[in-house]
CSV table of C-alpha atoms in Angstrom, one decimal:
chain,number,residue,atom,x,y,z
A,1,MET,CA,30.9,9.1,-8.3
A,2,THR,CA,32.4,7.1,-4.6
A,3,ALA,CA,34.6,4.5,-5.2
A,4,PRO,CA,32.8,1.4,-4.2
A,5,SER,CA,32.7,0.1,-0.7
A,6,GLU,CA,33.6,-2.8,0.7
A,7,PRO,CA,31.3,-5.7,0.1
A,8,SER,CA,30.8,-6.9,4.1
A,9,ALA,CA,30.4,-3.2,5.0
A,10,PRO,CA,27.6,-3.5,7.4
A,11,HIS,CA,25.4,-0.6,5.7
A,12,VAL,CA,25.8,-2.1,2.7
A,13,ALA,CA,24.5,-5.2,3.8
A,14,LEU,CA,21.5,-4.2,5.4
A,15,LEU,CA,20.5,-2.0,2.6
A,16,THR,CA,20.7,-4.9,0.0
A,17,ASP,CA,19.0,-7.4,1.9
A,18,ALA,CA,16.0,-4.5,3.1
A,19,PHE,CA,16.0,-4.2,-0.8
A,20,GLY,CA,16.3,-7.7,-1.2
A,21,ARG,CA,13.4,-8.8,0.8
A,22,ILE,CA,11.2,-6.0,-1.4
A,23,ALA,CA,11.9,-7.4,-4.3
A,24,GLY,CA,11.4,-11.1,-3.0
A,25,THR,CA,8.0,-10.7,-1.6
A,26,VAL,CA,7.0,-8.8,-4.7
A,27,HIS,CA,8.2,-12.3,-6.5
A,28,ARG,CA,5.7,-13.9,-4.5
A,29,VAL,CA,2.8,-11.8,-4.3
A,30,LEU,CA,3.3,-12.3,-8.3
A,31,ARG,CA,4.1,-15.8,-9.0
A,32,GLY,CA,1.1,-17.7,-10.2
A,33,ALA,CA,-0.8,-14.4,-10.1
A,34,THR,CA,-3.9,-14.6,-13.2
A,35,ALA,CA,-4.9,-10.4,-14.9
A,36,GLU,CA,-8.4,-11.3,-12.6
A,37,GLN,CA,-6.3,-11.3,-9.7
A,38,LEU,CA,-3.7,-8.8,-10.6
A,39,THR,CA,-6.6,-6.2,-11.6
A,40,TYR,CA,-9.2,-7.5,-8.3
A,41,ARG,CA,-10.6,-4.7,-6.2
A,42,PRO,CA,-12.1,-5.5,-2.9
A,43,ASP,CA,-14.3,-1.5,-3.7
A,44,PRO,CA,-14.6,0.8,-6.3
A,45,GLU,CA,-11.3,2.8,-5.0
A,46,ALA,CA,-9.1,0.0,-3.6
A,47,ASN,CA,-5.6,-0.1,-4.8
A,48,THR,CA,-4.7,-3.6,-7.4
A,49,VAL,CA,-2.2,-5.6,-7.2
A,50,ALA,CA,-0.8,-4.6,-10.4
A,51,TRP,CA,-0.4,-0.6,-9.0
A,52,LEU,CA,0.9,-1.2,-6.1
A,53,VAL,CA,3.7,-3.0,-7.5
A,54,TRP,CA,4.1,-0.9,-10.4
A,55,HIS,CA,4.2,2.2,-8.0
A,56,LEU,CA,6.4,0.4,-5.5
A,57,THR,CA,9.2,0.2,-8.2
A,58,ARG,CA,8.5,3.7,-10.0
A,59,VAL,CA,9.3,4.8,-6.1
A,60,GLN,CA,12.4,2.6,-6.0
A,61,ASP,CA,13.2,3.4,-9.7
A,62,ASP,CA,12.4,7.4,-9.3
A,63,HIS,CA,14.4,7.2,-5.9
A,64,VAL,CA,17.1,5.6,-6.2
A,65,ALA,CA,17.9,6.7,-9.7
A,66,ASP,CA,18.1,10.4,-8.5
A,67,VAL,CA,20.7,9.7,-6.4
A,68,ALA,CA,22.7,8.0,-7.8
A,69,GLY,CA,22.7,10.0,-10.7
A,70,THR,CA,21.5,7.8,-13.7
A,71,GLU,CA,18.6,7.4,-15.7
A,72,GLN,CA,15.7,5.7,-14.6
A,73,ARG,CA,15.4,1.8,-15.2
A,74,TRP,CA,12.4,3.4,-16.3
A,75,THR,CA,12.8,5.2,-19.2
A,76,ALA,CA,16.2,3.6,-20.0
A,77,GLY,CA,15.8,0.3,-19.8
A,78,GLY,CA,12.6,0.6,-22.1
A,79,TRP,CA,9.9,0.0,-19.6
A,80,ALA,CA,7.6,2.7,-20.3
A,81,ALA,CA,7.5,1.0,-23.6
A,82,LYS,CA,7.0,-2.5,-22.9
A,83,LEU,CA,4.2,-1.4,-20.1
A,84,ALA,CA,2.5,1.6,-23.1
A,85,LEU,CA,1.1,3.9,-19.7
A,86,PRO,CA,-1.3,6.4,-20.4
A,87,PHE,CA,0.8,8.3,-17.6
A,88,ASP,CA,3.3,10.7,-18.2
A,89,VAL,CA,7.1,8.9,-18.3
A,90,THR,CA,7.6,10.7,-14.8
A,91,ASP,CA,4.7,10.3,-13.5
A,92,THR,CA,5.1,7.3,-10.2
A,93,GLY,CA,1.6,7.0,-9.2
A,94,TYR,CA,1.6,9.5,-6.5
A,95,GLY,CA,-1.3,11.2,-5.9
A,96,HIS,CA,-3.4,8.9,-8.5
A,97,THR,CA,-7.2,8.9,-8.8
A,98,PRO,CA,-9.0,5.4,-9.2
A,99,GLU,CA,-9.4,5.5,-12.3
A,100,GLN,CA,-5.7,5.9,-12.6
A,101,VAL,CA,-5.6,3.1,-11.2
A,102,ALA,CA,-7.4,0.4,-13.2
A,103,ALA,CA,-5.5,1.8,-15.9
A,104,VAL,CA,-2.7,0.1,-15.0
A,105,ARG,CA,-3.2,-3.5,-16.8
A,106,ALA,CA,0.1,-5.2,-17.2
A,107,ASP,CA,0.9,-8.9,-16.8
A,108,ALA,CA,2.8,-10.5,-13.8
A,109,ALA,CA,5.8,-11.2,-16.1
A,110,LEU,CA,6.3,-7.6,-17.4
A,111,LEU,CA,6.0,-5.7,-13.6
A,112,ARG,CA,8.3,-9.1,-12.6
A,113,GLY,CA,10.6,-7.3,-15.2
A,114,TYR,CA,10.6,-4.0,-14.1
A,115,LEU,CA,11.2,-4.7,-10.8
A,116,ASP,CA,14.6,-7.1,-11.4
A,117,ASP,CA,15.8,-4.6,-13.8
A,118,VAL,CA,15.7,-1.7,-10.9
A,119,HIS,CA,16.6,-4.1,-8.3
A,120,ALA,CA,19.5,-4.5,-10.0
A,121,ALA,CA,20.4,-0.9,-11.0
A,122,THR,CA,19.7,-0.2,-6.8
A,123,THR,CA,22.2,-3.3,-5.6
A,124,ALA,CA,24.6,-2.2,-8.1
A,125,TYR,CA,24.1,1.5,-6.7
A,126,LEU,CA,24.3,0.7,-3.1
A,127,GLY,CA,27.7,-1.4,-3.7
A,128,THR,CA,29.2,2.1,-4.3
A,129,VAL,CA,27.6,3.5,-1.2
A,130,THR,CA,30.5,4.4,1.3
A,131,ALA,CA,29.3,5.1,5.2
A,132,GLU,CA,30.3,8.4,4.7
A,133,ASP,CA,27.7,9.1,1.6
A,134,LEU,CA,25.0,8.1,4.2
A,135,GLU,CA,25.5,11.5,5.9
A,136,ARG,CA,25.0,13.4,1.8
A,137,VAL,CA,22.3,15.6,1.7
A,138,VAL,CA,19.7,14.7,-0.9
A,139,ASP,CA,16.9,16.8,-0.1
A,140,THR,CA,16.3,20.0,0.7
A,141,ARG,CA,13.0,20.2,0.4
A,142,TRP,CA,12.6,19.4,4.1
A,143,ASP,CA,13.0,20.4,7.9
A,144,PRO,CA,15.2,18.5,9.0
A,145,GLN,CA,17.1,17.9,5.2
A,146,PHE,CA,16.9,14.7,3.8
A,147,THR,CA,20.1,12.8,4.1
A,148,LEU,CA,21.0,10.2,1.8
A,149,ALA,CA,20.5,7.3,4.5
A,150,VAL,CA,16.7,8.6,5.3
A,151,ARG,CA,15.8,8.7,1.7
A,152,LEU,CA,16.9,4.7,1.3
A,153,VAL,CA,15.4,4.0,4.6
A,154,SER,CA,12.0,6.0,3.1
A,155,VAL,CA,12.6,3.9,0.0
A,156,VAL,CA,12.1,0.9,2.1
A,157,GLY,CA,9.8,1.9,3.9
A,158,ASP,CA,7.4,2.9,1.2
A,159,ASP,CA,8.1,-0.5,-0.8
A,160,LEU,CA,7.7,-2.8,2.1
A,161,GLN,CA,3.8,-1.3,3.1
A,162,HIS,CA,2.9,-1.2,-0.5
A,163,VAL,CA,4.4,-5.0,-0.8
A,164,GLY,CA,2.6,-5.3,1.9
A,165,GLN,CA,-0.7,-4.4,0.7
A,166,ALA,CA,-0.2,-6.6,-2.5
A,167,ALA,CA,0.3,-9.5,-1.0
A,168,TYR,CA,-3.3,-8.4,0.8
A,169,VAL,CA,-4.7,-7.9,-2.2
A,170,ARG,CA,-3.8,-10.8,-3.8
A,171,GLY,CA,-5.6,-13.0,-1.2
A,172,LEU,CA,-8.3,-11.0,-1.1
A,173,ALA,CA,-8.7,-11.7,-4.6
A,174,GLU,CA,-7.9,-16.0,-3.7
A,175,ARG,CA,-10.7,-16.2,-1.0
A,176,ALA,CA,-13.1,-14.1,-3.1
A,177,GLY,CA,-12.5,-16.9,-6.1
A,178,VAL,CA,-10.7,-14.4,-8.9
């Protein structure tokens, strides 16, 4: 474990802001969302708002817990039991079939609660990351190997794409009168 970073360290401020934008946008997407809007699909193969929010949160939880060396909030926070999805506890949604996407049914409060728990854990971890830590190799399966900086930016990029998709699907649901 590294010593806590200076709160004003530019890398901490930048990463904290980026992850905060994800959480803020998810909150806006979920605000006032009905069960029908959360499970709306513009076509039978499309992802739902509920699945997109669950998936982006699972990815952040999985990847940040891995680099932080902590247990995922999915299990440590009891979210796997609270959401009671029909998946293995290690499942993050990668490669899900349309049927598996449809199985993600959760209300906005549960999705928001899980996201907020993961966001708090992410923010706490970021406060411990030094500039030197960003160069640490965290994944040797790639060429070039992934450093901590690359992993964190990858999570931000993936999560931003998914929350944008969730906002778009929510808008389509509203336009369809759902």
